Amino acid sequence: MFKKFCQCFGIASIILAGSYGDFLGGGADVRMHVPFSLAPICVAQILDILLLALVLFLILAPVRRLGLYDWARLVLALLIPPYLLQRIQSFLPDSFLTGRVVTFSIIWIAGLLLLRLRFPRSYKRTMRTASAVATFVALFAVWSVAQLLWVATWKPGPQQKIAAWASGTQPARQHPLIVWVLFDELSYDQTFEHRARDLQMPNFDQLRSESTTFTNAQPIGYYTKRIIPSLFTGQIVDDFKYDMKNRFSVHYTGQKGFHPLTGSGTVFADAQQAGFRTAVVGWYNPYCTIYASALDNCYWTNHDKLDGPMGENETFRSNVYRPLRQFTQDIKSSRRANRDICNYDVQQRLKTHLDLEDHALQLLHTDQADFVFLHMSTPHSPNIWSRINDDYTQVCDSSYLDNLELADRVLGKILTTLKASPRWNDTTLIVQGDHSWRVETWEDTPTWTEEDDAASKAATFDPRPALIIHQPGQSDAKTVGEPWSLLKVHTVLEQSIAGKPSAY
C-alpha cells in the first residue's frame, strides 16, 4: 500500500508541476520579482500535491479489491504520459512541440494497446517498468516538497521607502528635474513607423514634436531583468544571481566573475552625490531592495509573476483550490483551461498597473523628487485595455495595440503633471522601451490575437525599442537615424546630472 501511495504522490507532483515549477531550484526568478512572502503559496502547493495523491490512491485502492486494477492501470498508462506532455509543453521549445503532442499521444496509445493485444509478455514488462518509474518519481515529489519548504522560508526585501519630503506640505522645489520613463516592451515600429491606422497615440505624437526621436535605437538585451541593471550601471549585464538573502550580483560582458550590485554602483548614486533627490516607482524588479542605498523614495510592485493561478492577494483556500480546478479543466478542455489562466493573468496585471500608475502620478504630483525613474508595465502582455470598449478589460481578448493605446494614456497623464510644474522648462524627460515587442515570445500564447498577427506581419520581429529624449526647453522635433545603442541612455543621464548638454 505504501508503494502505491508513493506512486500516487509522485504522479501528483508531476501533474501539478506546471503550477509550482518556477519555485524549484530555489525559485530565484519568482523571488526576485515579487514583493511579498511566498510561504502561503508554497504551503498551498504542498497541500495540493498531497490532496491529489490521496484522491488517486483512494480511486485505485477499491479498484484493486474489485479485480479491476489491471484495467485501471492500463487506462492510467494510456492517459498520463500524453497529459503530462500537454502540461509541460510551456517549458519546452516551440520548435519541438509543433504538431507533436497529438502525434505522440496517438502513437503512445496505439503502441500500448498493440502490446496488450498482440505481445502480452512485452506489455507486462512495459507495465512493470512503468510501475518502477512511478515509484522513482516519488523522489521528485519529495524533492519538490523540500524545495517548496525552502522557498517558504524566504523573506522579501522592502517594497517601499518613503522620504520625509514625499509626504506633507513642502515648499516648492527649485532644482533641475530628470524624469526617466520606461514603458516595458515599447516598440518603435508599432508606436511610430508602422502604427495601425485605427490606433491613436496623441501624447506620443505631441512628445515627439518637441523632442529627439531615435529611429534606430539598438537593443542591449532581450530580458528586462538584465537590461535594467545595464542601463543603471552603463555596462552590459548578461547574467545575474539573486540569493535567498536578496543579494544581487551581476556578470558584465567581457569581465570575469559575478560582481555585487547595489545602489552605489548606479546612476542613482551619482545623482544623489550631485544633490538630486532620487525616487523610483517600478514594476517587476526589486528596486527598493537592490538599490535602496541610492534611493530616497521608492515603491515597486508585481502581482502577476507566478506560473500557476495563484496570488498573494488570494485567500489560502483559493490558492489551494485554483491549481486543482486547473487540473480538472485541463482534462475537460486544455484550450478553455489556458484561456482561464490568461484571464486570471489579465486580472492580476490590471491590479499591478493601477497600483503602479497611482504611485507614479502621486510621486510626480508632489513635485519634490529631482531624479525620477518610472518603470511601467504597459504595453507588455497580457493586454489589459480594450480600444473597442474604451476601458480596462478583465478577459484575455485584447491585443498589443490596445496596450499601446493605454501606454499613450499613461504618458498623457505624466505629461499633464510635468507640464503643470514650474520646473517643466528645466526638465529632462526620457521615454523609452527596454526592448521591442517580442512577437516570437507571445505568438504561441493565449494572449495572441488575430490583430497581433496582422500588426506584426505574421510575427515578424522588429528589434528596435522606442526612445524619445526631451531636453529642457526643447520645442522642436529632431531625429537621430543612425544606429544608437540604448546603453547610451546612461551617458545622457550622467550628462544631465552634471548639467551638461547632451550630444547625440
Short mmCIF file of C-alpha atoms in Angstrom, two decimals:
data_model
loop_
_atom_site.label_atom_id
_atom_site.label_comp_id
_atom_site.label_asym_id
_atom_site.label_seq_id
_atom_site.Cartn_x
_atom_site.Cartn_y
_atom_site.Cartn_z
CA MET A 1 0.00 0.00 0.00
CA PHE A 2 2.85 2.36 0.86
CA LYS A 3 4.41 1.75 -2.54
CA LYS A 4 1.10 2.59 -4.26
CA PHE A 5 0.76 5.82 -2.30
CA CYS A 6 4.34 6.77 -3.19
CA GLN A 7 3.48 6.22 -6.84
CA CYS A 8 0.38 8.41 -6.50
CA PHE A 9 2.46 11.01 -4.65
CA GLY A 10 4.99 11.14 -7.48
CA ILE A 11 2.34 11.28 -10.21
CA ALA A 12 0.51 14.08 -8.38
CA SER A 13 3.70 16.14 -8.10
CA ILE A 14 4.33 15.79 -11.84
CA ILE A 15 0.74 16.63 -12.76
CA LEU A 16 0.83 19.85 -10.70
CA ALA A 17 4.40 20.84 -11.63
CA GLY A 18 3.09 23.41 -14.09
CA SER A 19 1.73 25.41 -11.15
CA TYR A 20 4.82 25.36 -8.95
CA GLY A 21 7.69 24.65 -11.35
CA ASP A 22 9.00 28.20 -11.05
CA PHE A 23 9.59 27.62 -7.31
CA LEU A 24 12.02 24.75 -7.89
CA GLY A 25 15.76 25.28 -7.71
CA GLY A 26 15.29 27.98 -5.09
CA GLY A 27 12.71 29.94 -7.06
CA ALA A 28 15.10 32.82 -7.78
CA ASP A 29 13.11 34.03 -10.78
CA VAL A 30 10.00 34.27 -8.61
CA ARG A 31 11.66 35.69 -5.51
CA MET A 32 13.32 38.46 -7.47
CA HIS A 33 10.05 39.63 -8.98
CA VAL A 34 7.53 39.57 -6.13
CA PRO A 35 7.47 41.90 -3.11
CA PHE A 36 5.54 39.52 -0.84
CA SER A 37 6.19 36.34 1.13
CA LEU A 38 5.75 33.12 -0.82
CA ALA A 39 5.16 30.93 2.24
CA PRO A 40 1.33 30.74 1.99
CA ILE A 41 1.52 29.81 -1.70
CA CYS A 42 4.22 27.20 -1.09
CA VAL A 43 2.16 25.58 1.67
CA ALA A 44 -0.92 25.62 -0.59
CA GLN A 45 1.05 23.84 -3.31
CA ILE A 46 2.26 21.15 -0.92
CA LEU A 47 -1.30 20.60 0.24
CA ASP A 48 -2.42 20.31 -3.40
CA ILE A 49 0.14 17.59 -4.09
CA LEU A 50 -0.92 15.62 -1.02
CA LEU A 51 -4.64 16.02 -1.77
CA LEU A 52 -4.28 14.89 -5.38
CA ALA A 53 -2.09 11.96 -4.32
CA LEU A 54 -4.74 10.93 -1.78
CA VAL A 55 -7.51 11.15 -4.38
CA LEU A 56 -5.54 8.99 -6.84
CA PHE A 57 -4.79 6.48 -4.10
CA LEU A 58 -8.42 6.27 -2.95
CA ILE A 59 -9.54 5.68 -6.53
CA LEU A 60 -7.04 2.88 -7.15
CA ALA A 61 -7.42 1.07 -3.80
CA PRO A 62 -11.05 -0.14 -4.24
CA VAL A 63 -10.42 -0.85 -7.92
CA ARG A 64 -7.74 -3.33 -6.88
CA ARG A 65 -10.12 -5.10 -4.49
CA LEU A 66 -12.72 -5.39 -7.25
CA GLY A 67 -10.26 -7.11 -9.55
CA LEU A 68 -10.22 -4.20 -11.98
CA TYR A 69 -6.74 -2.98 -11.12
CA ASP A 70 -5.14 -4.14 -14.37
CA TRP A 71 -7.72 -2.26 -16.41
CA ALA A 72 -7.38 0.85 -14.26
CA ARG A 73 -3.60 0.69 -14.60
CA LEU A 74 -3.96 0.42 -18.38
CA VAL A 75 -6.22 3.47 -18.51
CA LEU A 76 -3.75 5.47 -16.42
CA ALA A 77 -0.83 4.31 -18.55
CA LEU A 78 -2.70 5.37 -21.69
CA LEU A 79 -3.67 8.81 -20.43
CA ILE A 80 -0.99 10.06 -18.06
CA PRO A 81 2.02 10.41 -20.46
CA PRO A 82 0.05 12.44 -23.08
CA TYR A 83 -1.46 14.56 -20.33
CA LEU A 84 1.92 15.25 -18.75
CA LEU A 85 3.37 16.23 -22.12
CA GLN A 86 0.49 18.64 -22.60
CA ARG A 87 1.08 20.08 -19.12
CA ILE A 88 4.82 20.64 -19.56
CA GLN A 89 4.69 21.93 -23.13
CA SER A 90 5.14 25.53 -21.96
CA PHE A 91 8.60 24.53 -20.67
CA LEU A 92 9.70 23.02 -24.00
CA PRO A 93 10.92 24.76 -27.18
CA ASP A 94 8.15 25.67 -29.61
CA SER A 95 10.04 24.01 -32.46
CA PHE A 96 9.99 20.73 -30.54
CA LEU A 97 6.27 20.85 -29.87
CA THR A 98 4.88 21.90 -33.21
CA GLY A 99 2.39 19.21 -34.22
CA ARG A 100 3.99 16.63 -31.94
CA VAL A 101 1.81 16.46 -28.84
CA VAL A 102 -1.14 14.92 -30.68
CA THR A 103 1.17 12.71 -32.76
CA PHE A 104 2.93 11.38 -29.68
CA SER A 105 -0.40 10.74 -27.95
CA ILE A 106 -1.72 8.71 -30.87
CA ILE A 107 1.49 6.70 -31.20
CA TRP A 108 1.68 6.07 -27.46
CA ILE A 109 -1.93 4.92 -27.10
CA ALA A 110 -1.83 2.78 -30.24
CA GLY A 111 1.51 1.24 -29.28
CA LEU A 112 0.44 0.35 -25.76
CA LEU A 113 -2.83 -1.19 -26.94
CA LEU A 114 -0.94 -3.18 -29.56
CA LEU A 115 1.39 -4.55 -26.90
CA ARG A 116 -1.52 -5.62 -24.73
CA LEU A 117 -3.41 -7.33 -27.54
CA ARG A 118 -0.57 -8.92 -29.53
CA PHE A 119 2.50 -9.04 -27.27
CA PRO A 120 1.32 -9.72 -23.70
CA ARG A 121 4.81 -10.51 -22.36
CA SER A 122 6.21 -7.24 -23.68
CA TYR A 123 3.17 -5.47 -22.28
CA LYS A 124 3.77 -6.90 -18.79
CA ARG A 125 7.43 -5.89 -18.91
CA THR A 126 6.42 -2.39 -20.01
CA MET A 127 3.91 -2.07 -17.16
CA ARG A 128 6.45 -3.30 -14.61
CA THR A 129 8.89 -0.70 -15.90
CA ALA A 130 6.20 1.97 -15.71
CA SER A 131 5.43 0.95 -12.13
CA ALA A 132 9.11 1.26 -11.20
CA VAL A 133 9.32 4.66 -12.86
CA ALA A 134 6.21 5.81 -10.99
CA THR A 135 7.81 4.75 -7.71
CA PHE A 136 11.03 6.55 -8.61
CA VAL A 137 9.04 9.70 -9.42
CA ALA A 138 8.12 9.80 -5.74
CA LEU A 139 11.68 11.05 -5.19
CA PHE A 140 10.83 14.01 -7.40
CA ALA A 141 7.80 14.67 -5.20
CA VAL A 142 9.91 14.60 -2.04
CA TRP A 143 12.47 16.91 -3.67
CA SER A 144 9.69 19.26 -4.82
CA VAL A 145 8.17 19.47 -1.34
CA ALA A 146 11.61 20.14 0.14
CA GLN A 147 12.16 22.92 -2.40
CA LEU A 148 8.78 24.47 -1.62
CA LEU A 149 9.52 24.39 2.11
CA TRP A 150 12.88 26.05 1.47
CA VAL A 151 11.37 28.84 -0.63
CA ALA A 152 8.72 29.31 2.08
CA THR A 153 11.48 30.41 4.47
CA TRP A 154 12.50 33.31 2.21
CA LYS A 155 11.80 36.81 3.50
CA PRO A 156 11.23 39.54 0.87
CA GLY A 157 13.06 42.83 0.96
CA PRO A 158 11.29 46.17 1.43
CA GLN A 159 8.58 47.11 -1.04
CA GLN A 160 8.52 50.80 -0.17
CA LYS A 161 10.75 53.54 1.16
CA ILE A 162 9.25 56.95 1.91
CA ALA A 163 11.32 60.13 2.12
CA ALA A 164 10.35 62.90 4.52
CA TRP A 165 9.91 65.30 1.60
CA ALA A 166 7.43 62.94 -0.10
CA SER A 167 4.69 63.47 2.50
CA GLY A 168 3.02 66.54 3.89
CA THR A 169 3.16 70.10 2.60
CA GLN A 170 6.57 71.11 1.30
CA PRO A 171 7.91 74.35 -0.15
CA ALA A 172 8.14 74.47 -3.94
CA ARG A 173 11.20 72.63 -5.14
CA GLN A 174 13.66 74.65 -7.19
CA HIS A 175 16.03 72.18 -8.79
CA PRO A 176 16.56 70.71 -12.28
CA LEU A 177 14.30 67.71 -12.86
CA ILE A 178 15.10 64.47 -14.67
CA VAL A 179 12.20 62.10 -15.36
CA TRP A 180 13.05 58.76 -16.92
CA VAL A 181 10.04 56.68 -18.01
CA LEU A 182 10.42 53.10 -19.20
CA PHE A 183 7.38 51.53 -20.87
CA ASP A 184 8.06 47.81 -20.86
CA GLU A 185 8.19 46.29 -24.38
CA LEU A 186 7.59 49.60 -26.20
CA SER A 187 8.28 49.07 -29.92
CA TYR A 188 9.43 51.92 -32.14
CA ASP A 189 8.00 50.16 -35.18
CA GLN A 190 4.49 49.82 -33.73
CA THR A 191 4.49 53.18 -31.93
CA PHE A 192 5.68 55.31 -34.83
CA GLU A 193 6.90 53.70 -38.04
CA HIS A 194 4.08 51.26 -38.81
CA ARG A 195 1.38 52.32 -36.42
CA ALA A 196 -2.01 50.74 -37.05
CA ARG A 197 -4.36 53.11 -38.86
CA ASP A 198 -7.04 52.95 -36.20
CA LEU A 199 -4.59 53.42 -33.30
CA GLN A 200 -4.47 56.95 -31.93
CA MET A 201 -1.46 57.95 -29.81
CA PRO A 202 -1.73 61.74 -29.49
CA ASN A 203 0.51 62.01 -26.44
CA PHE A 204 3.43 60.20 -28.04
CA ASP A 205 2.94 62.37 -31.13
CA GLN A 206 2.93 65.51 -29.01
CA LEU A 207 6.08 64.50 -27.18
CA ARG A 208 7.76 63.61 -30.46
CA SER A 209 7.02 67.09 -31.82
CA GLU A 210 9.10 68.66 -29.06
CA SER A 211 11.79 66.03 -28.54
CA THR A 212 14.52 64.00 -30.22
CA THR A 213 13.30 60.65 -31.55
CA PHE A 214 15.73 57.80 -32.18
CA THR A 215 14.51 55.81 -35.16
CA ASN A 216 17.20 53.12 -34.98
CA ALA A 217 17.81 52.51 -31.28
CA GLN A 218 19.73 49.28 -30.81
CA PRO A 219 18.67 46.90 -28.03
CA ILE A 220 21.13 45.86 -25.34
CA GLY A 221 19.37 42.66 -24.34
CA TYR A 222 16.24 40.58 -24.61
CA TYR A 223 15.19 40.34 -20.96
CA THR A 224 14.16 43.20 -18.69
CA LYS A 225 15.94 41.73 -15.67
CA ARG A 226 19.28 42.15 -17.48
CA ILE A 227 18.52 45.34 -19.39
CA ILE A 228 17.57 47.39 -16.32
CA PRO A 229 20.87 46.90 -14.43
CA SER A 230 22.71 47.52 -17.71
CA LEU A 231 21.02 50.91 -18.05
CA PHE A 232 21.64 51.73 -14.38
CA THR A 233 25.35 50.87 -14.47
CA GLY A 234 26.30 51.71 -18.05
CA GLN A 235 27.69 48.19 -18.56
CA ILE A 236 26.07 45.27 -20.39
CA VAL A 237 24.79 42.67 -17.93
CA ASP A 238 24.47 39.20 -19.46
CA ASP A 239 23.77 37.15 -16.33
CA PHE A 240 22.84 37.63 -12.68
CA LYS A 241 22.27 35.89 -9.35
CA TYR A 242 19.74 36.69 -6.65
CA ASP A 243 20.27 34.75 -3.44
CA MET A 244 17.96 33.88 -0.55
CA LYS A 245 19.18 36.96 1.35
CA ASN A 246 18.14 39.23 -1.55
CA ARG A 247 21.70 39.99 -2.59
CA PHE A 248 22.07 40.79 -6.27
CA SER A 249 25.21 40.09 -8.27
CA VAL A 250 25.72 40.50 -12.00
CA HIS A 251 28.07 39.33 -14.72
CA TYR A 252 29.24 42.05 -17.08
CA THR A 253 30.01 41.14 -20.69
CA GLY A 254 33.75 40.80 -21.16
CA GLN A 255 34.52 40.57 -17.44
CA LYS A 256 35.22 37.58 -15.24
CA GLY A 257 33.04 36.51 -12.36
CA PHE A 258 29.97 38.00 -10.73
CA HIS A 259 30.02 41.41 -9.11
CA PRO A 260 27.74 42.55 -6.27
CA LEU A 261 25.41 45.34 -7.39
CA THR A 262 23.75 47.81 -5.06
CA GLY A 263 22.61 51.38 -5.44
CA SER A 264 26.18 52.64 -5.05
CA GLY A 265 27.15 51.31 -8.47
CA THR A 266 24.37 53.08 -10.37
CA VAL A 267 23.34 56.38 -11.88
CA PHE A 268 21.15 56.97 -8.81
CA ALA A 269 24.22 57.23 -6.58
CA ASP A 270 25.74 59.75 -8.99
CA ALA A 271 22.52 61.76 -8.88
CA GLN A 272 22.49 61.74 -5.07
CA GLN A 273 26.08 62.91 -4.92
CA ALA A 274 25.17 65.79 -7.24
CA GLY A 275 22.39 66.90 -4.89
CA PHE A 276 19.42 65.26 -6.63
CA ARG A 277 16.59 63.69 -4.66
CA THR A 278 16.16 60.22 -6.15
CA ALA A 279 12.89 58.32 -6.50
CA VAL A 280 11.65 55.17 -8.22
CA VAL A 281 8.24 53.68 -8.90
CA GLY A 282 8.70 50.42 -10.72
CA TRP A 283 7.38 47.09 -11.86
CA TYR A 284 8.88 43.62 -11.80
CA ASN A 285 12.30 44.37 -10.28
CA PRO A 286 13.04 44.74 -6.53
CA TYR A 287 14.19 48.33 -6.80
CA CYS A 288 13.67 49.13 -3.12
CA THR A 289 15.72 46.09 -2.11
CA ILE A 290 18.67 46.13 -4.51
CA TYR A 291 19.17 49.86 -4.99
CA ALA A 292 17.90 51.16 -1.63
CA SER A 293 21.21 52.78 -0.68
CA ALA A 294 20.91 55.26 -3.57
CA LEU A 295 17.15 55.86 -3.45
CA ASP A 296 15.48 58.43 -1.22
CA ASN A 297 11.95 57.36 -2.16
CA CYS A 298 10.87 54.07 -3.67
CA TYR A 299 7.90 51.82 -4.43
CA TRP A 300 7.70 48.67 -6.52
CA THR A 301 5.09 46.00 -7.13
CA ASN A 302 4.16 42.99 -9.22
CA HIS A 303 1.05 40.85 -8.77
CA ASP A 304 1.44 38.63 -11.80
CA LYS A 305 4.70 36.69 -11.86
CA LEU A 306 3.56 33.21 -10.73
CA ASP A 307 3.18 30.43 -13.31
CA GLY A 308 0.13 28.93 -11.63
CA PRO A 309 -3.27 30.53 -10.94
CA MET A 310 -2.27 31.82 -7.52
CA GLY A 311 -1.76 35.23 -5.99
CA GLU A 312 -0.69 36.85 -2.75
CA ASN A 313 -3.98 38.72 -2.64
CA GLU A 314 -5.97 35.48 -2.80
CA THR A 315 -7.14 33.54 0.25
CA PHE A 316 -5.28 30.39 1.25
CA ARG A 317 -8.36 28.39 0.31
CA SER A 318 -8.36 29.94 -3.17
CA ASN A 319 -4.65 29.22 -3.68
CA VAL A 320 -5.33 25.58 -2.81
CA TYR A 321 -8.44 25.32 -4.96
CA ARG A 322 -7.30 27.04 -8.16
CA PRO A 323 -4.48 24.65 -9.22
CA LEU A 324 -6.74 21.64 -8.61
CA ARG A 325 -9.51 23.29 -10.59
CA GLN A 326 -6.97 23.98 -13.35
CA PHE A 327 -6.11 20.27 -13.39
CA THR A 328 -9.74 19.22 -13.90
CA GLN A 329 -10.24 21.88 -16.57
CA ASP A 330 -7.15 20.63 -18.41
CA ILE A 331 -8.77 17.22 -18.61
CA LYS A 332 -12.05 18.63 -19.94
CA SER A 333 -10.59 21.21 -22.34
CA SER A 334 -6.99 22.36 -22.37
CA ARG A 335 -7.94 25.31 -24.59
CA ARG A 336 -10.54 26.51 -22.09
CA ALA A 337 -8.11 25.96 -19.23
CA ASN A 338 -5.41 28.03 -20.96
CA ARG A 339 -7.88 30.81 -21.59
CA ASP A 340 -8.95 30.82 -17.95
CA ILE A 341 -5.30 31.15 -16.91
CA CYS A 342 -4.91 34.00 -19.38
CA ASN A 343 -7.99 35.75 -17.96
CA TYR A 344 -6.52 35.42 -14.48
CA ASP A 345 -3.21 36.89 -15.70
CA VAL A 346 -5.09 39.85 -17.18
CA GLN A 347 -6.87 40.50 -13.88
CA GLN A 348 -3.63 40.29 -11.91
CA ARG A 349 -1.81 42.57 -14.36
CA LEU A 350 -4.62 45.11 -14.11
CA LYS A 351 -4.08 45.26 -10.34
CA THR A 352 -0.38 45.79 -10.95
CA HIS A 353 -0.96 48.54 -13.49
CA LEU A 354 -3.45 50.51 -11.40
CA ASP A 355 -1.16 50.28 -8.37
CA LEU A 356 1.87 51.48 -10.36
CA GLU A 357 0.00 54.31 -12.07
CA ASP A 358 -1.39 55.57 -8.77
CA HIS A 359 2.02 55.67 -7.09
CA ALA A 360 3.77 57.13 -10.14
CA LEU A 361 1.33 60.02 -10.53
CA GLN A 362 1.29 60.64 -6.79
CA LEU A 363 5.09 60.94 -6.83
CA LEU A 364 5.03 63.38 -9.75
CA HIS A 365 2.25 65.45 -8.17
CA THR A 366 4.38 66.09 -5.08
CA ASP A 367 6.99 67.65 -7.41
CA GLN A 368 9.69 67.15 -4.79
CA ALA A 369 11.92 64.48 -6.35
CA ASP A 370 14.66 65.57 -8.78
CA PHE A 371 15.68 62.28 -10.41
CA VAL A 372 12.66 60.08 -11.09
CA PHE A 373 12.62 56.64 -12.69
CA LEU A 374 9.24 55.13 -13.60
CA HIS A 375 9.03 51.56 -14.89
CA MET A 376 5.51 50.98 -16.21
CA SER A 377 4.11 47.53 -17.05
CA THR A 378 2.43 48.59 -20.29
CA PRO A 379 2.41 47.72 -23.17
CA HIS A 380 3.86 44.37 -22.02
CA SER A 381 1.47 41.41 -22.34
CA PRO A 382 -1.06 40.39 -21.00
CA ASN A 383 -3.20 43.12 -22.51
CA ILE A 384 -5.49 44.93 -20.10
CA TRP A 385 -7.06 47.66 -22.24
CA SER A 386 -9.88 47.48 -24.79
CA ARG A 387 -9.98 50.11 -27.54
CA ILE A 388 -13.44 48.89 -28.52
CA ASN A 389 -14.87 49.47 -25.04
CA ASP A 390 -12.59 52.40 -24.25
CA ASP A 391 -11.98 50.84 -20.85
CA TYR A 392 -9.99 48.24 -18.98
CA THR A 393 -10.78 44.60 -19.67
CA GLN A 394 -10.92 41.60 -17.35
CA VAL A 395 -10.64 38.96 -20.06
CA CYS A 396 -7.98 37.77 -22.46
CA ASP A 397 -9.22 39.24 -25.75
CA SER A 398 -7.19 42.41 -26.35
CA SER A 399 -4.05 42.97 -28.39
CA TYR A 400 -0.68 44.67 -28.09
CA LEU A 401 -2.24 47.62 -29.92
CA ASP A 402 -4.76 48.01 -27.11
CA ASN A 403 -1.96 48.16 -24.58
CA LEU A 404 -0.15 50.71 -26.76
CA GLU A 405 -3.17 52.98 -26.51
CA LEU A 406 -3.11 52.51 -22.74
CA ALA A 407 0.59 53.41 -22.67
CA ASP A 408 -0.27 56.59 -24.56
CA ARG A 409 -2.93 57.47 -21.98
CA VAL A 410 -0.44 56.91 -19.16
CA LEU A 411 2.08 59.13 -20.94
CA GLY A 412 -0.62 61.78 -21.29
CA LYS A 413 -1.19 61.82 -17.53
CA ILE A 414 2.56 62.05 -16.93
CA LEU A 415 2.96 64.93 -19.40
CA THR A 416 0.00 66.82 -17.96
CA THR A 417 1.51 66.60 -14.49
CA LEU A 418 5.02 67.55 -15.60
CA LYS A 419 3.91 70.50 -17.72
CA ALA A 420 1.88 71.87 -14.81
CA SER A 421 5.07 72.10 -12.76
CA PRO A 422 7.08 75.36 -12.60
CA ARG A 423 10.09 73.14 -13.30
CA TRP A 424 8.92 71.98 -16.74
CA ASN A 425 11.33 74.26 -18.62
CA ASP A 426 14.14 72.80 -16.56
CA THR A 427 13.07 69.17 -17.08
CA THR A 428 14.85 66.41 -18.97
CA LEU A 429 12.36 63.73 -19.98
CA ILE A 430 13.42 60.36 -21.35
CA VAL A 431 10.74 57.94 -22.57
CA GLN A 432 11.85 54.54 -23.81
CA GLY A 433 11.19 50.83 -24.12
CA ASP A 434 13.58 48.37 -22.55
CA HIS A 435 13.19 46.12 -25.58
CA SER A 436 10.83 45.91 -28.51
CA TRP A 437 7.68 43.81 -28.94
CA ARG A 438 8.97 40.23 -28.69
CA VAL A 439 6.45 38.67 -31.03
CA GLU A 440 8.15 35.28 -31.12
CA THR A 441 7.62 35.03 -27.36
CA TRP A 442 3.89 35.76 -27.50
CA GLU A 443 2.69 34.25 -30.78
CA ASP A 444 2.10 30.79 -29.27
CA THR A 445 0.42 32.01 -26.08
CA PRO A 446 -3.30 32.50 -25.35
CA THR A 447 -2.76 36.28 -25.31
CA TRP A 448 -2.01 36.34 -29.06
CA THR A 449 -4.85 37.64 -31.24
CA GLU A 450 -5.54 37.96 -34.95
CA GLU A 451 -4.91 41.68 -34.60
CA ASP A 452 -1.48 40.92 -33.13
CA ASP A 453 -0.72 38.65 -36.06
CA ALA A 454 -1.74 41.29 -38.59
CA ALA A 455 0.10 44.14 -36.83
CA SER A 456 3.29 42.10 -36.53
CA LYS A 457 3.14 40.92 -40.14
CA ALA A 458 2.77 37.29 -39.04
CA ALA A 459 5.09 37.59 -36.04
CA THR A 460 7.95 39.36 -37.80
CA PHE A 461 10.25 40.72 -35.11
CA ASP A 462 11.48 44.32 -35.30
CA PRO A 463 14.12 44.68 -32.56
CA ARG A 464 14.09 48.47 -32.19
CA PRO A 465 12.81 49.79 -28.85
CA ALA A 466 11.24 53.24 -28.83
CA LEU A 467 13.37 56.08 -27.47
CA ILE A 468 12.46 59.77 -27.14
CA ILE A 469 14.51 62.39 -25.28
CA HIS A 470 13.20 65.85 -24.43
CA GLN A 471 15.83 68.34 -23.32
CA PRO A 472 14.96 71.31 -21.07
CA GLY A 473 13.19 73.99 -23.07
CA GLN A 474 13.16 71.95 -26.30
CA SER A 475 10.22 72.88 -28.54
CA ASP A 476 11.14 71.41 -31.93
CA ALA A 477 11.29 67.86 -33.29
CA LYS A 478 14.64 66.27 -34.04
CA THR A 479 15.56 62.83 -35.33
CA VAL A 480 18.58 60.59 -34.89
CA GLY A 481 18.55 57.96 -37.63
CA GLU A 482 21.88 56.18 -37.29
CA PRO A 483 22.21 53.08 -35.09
CA TRP A 484 22.27 54.25 -31.47
CA SER A 485 22.86 51.83 -28.60
CA LEU A 486 20.28 52.00 -25.84
CA LEU A 487 23.18 51.83 -23.39
CA LYS A 488 23.97 55.46 -24.28
CA VAL A 489 20.89 56.48 -22.31
CA HIS A 490 23.12 56.04 -19.27
CA THR A 491 25.57 58.58 -20.71
CA VAL A 492 22.76 61.06 -21.40
CA LEU A 493 21.60 60.72 -17.80
CA GLU A 494 25.09 61.31 -16.44
CA GLN A 495 25.44 64.40 -18.63
CA SER A 496 22.07 65.71 -17.46
CA ILE A 497 23.03 65.17 -13.83
CA ALA A 498 26.23 67.14 -14.43
CA GLY A 499 24.25 69.91 -16.13
CA LYS A 500 25.98 69.35 -19.45
CA PRO A 501 24.23 69.41 -22.85
CA SER A 502 23.86 66.01 -24.49
CA ALA A 503 25.26 65.46 -27.96
CA TYR A 504 23.73 62.51 -29.78
#
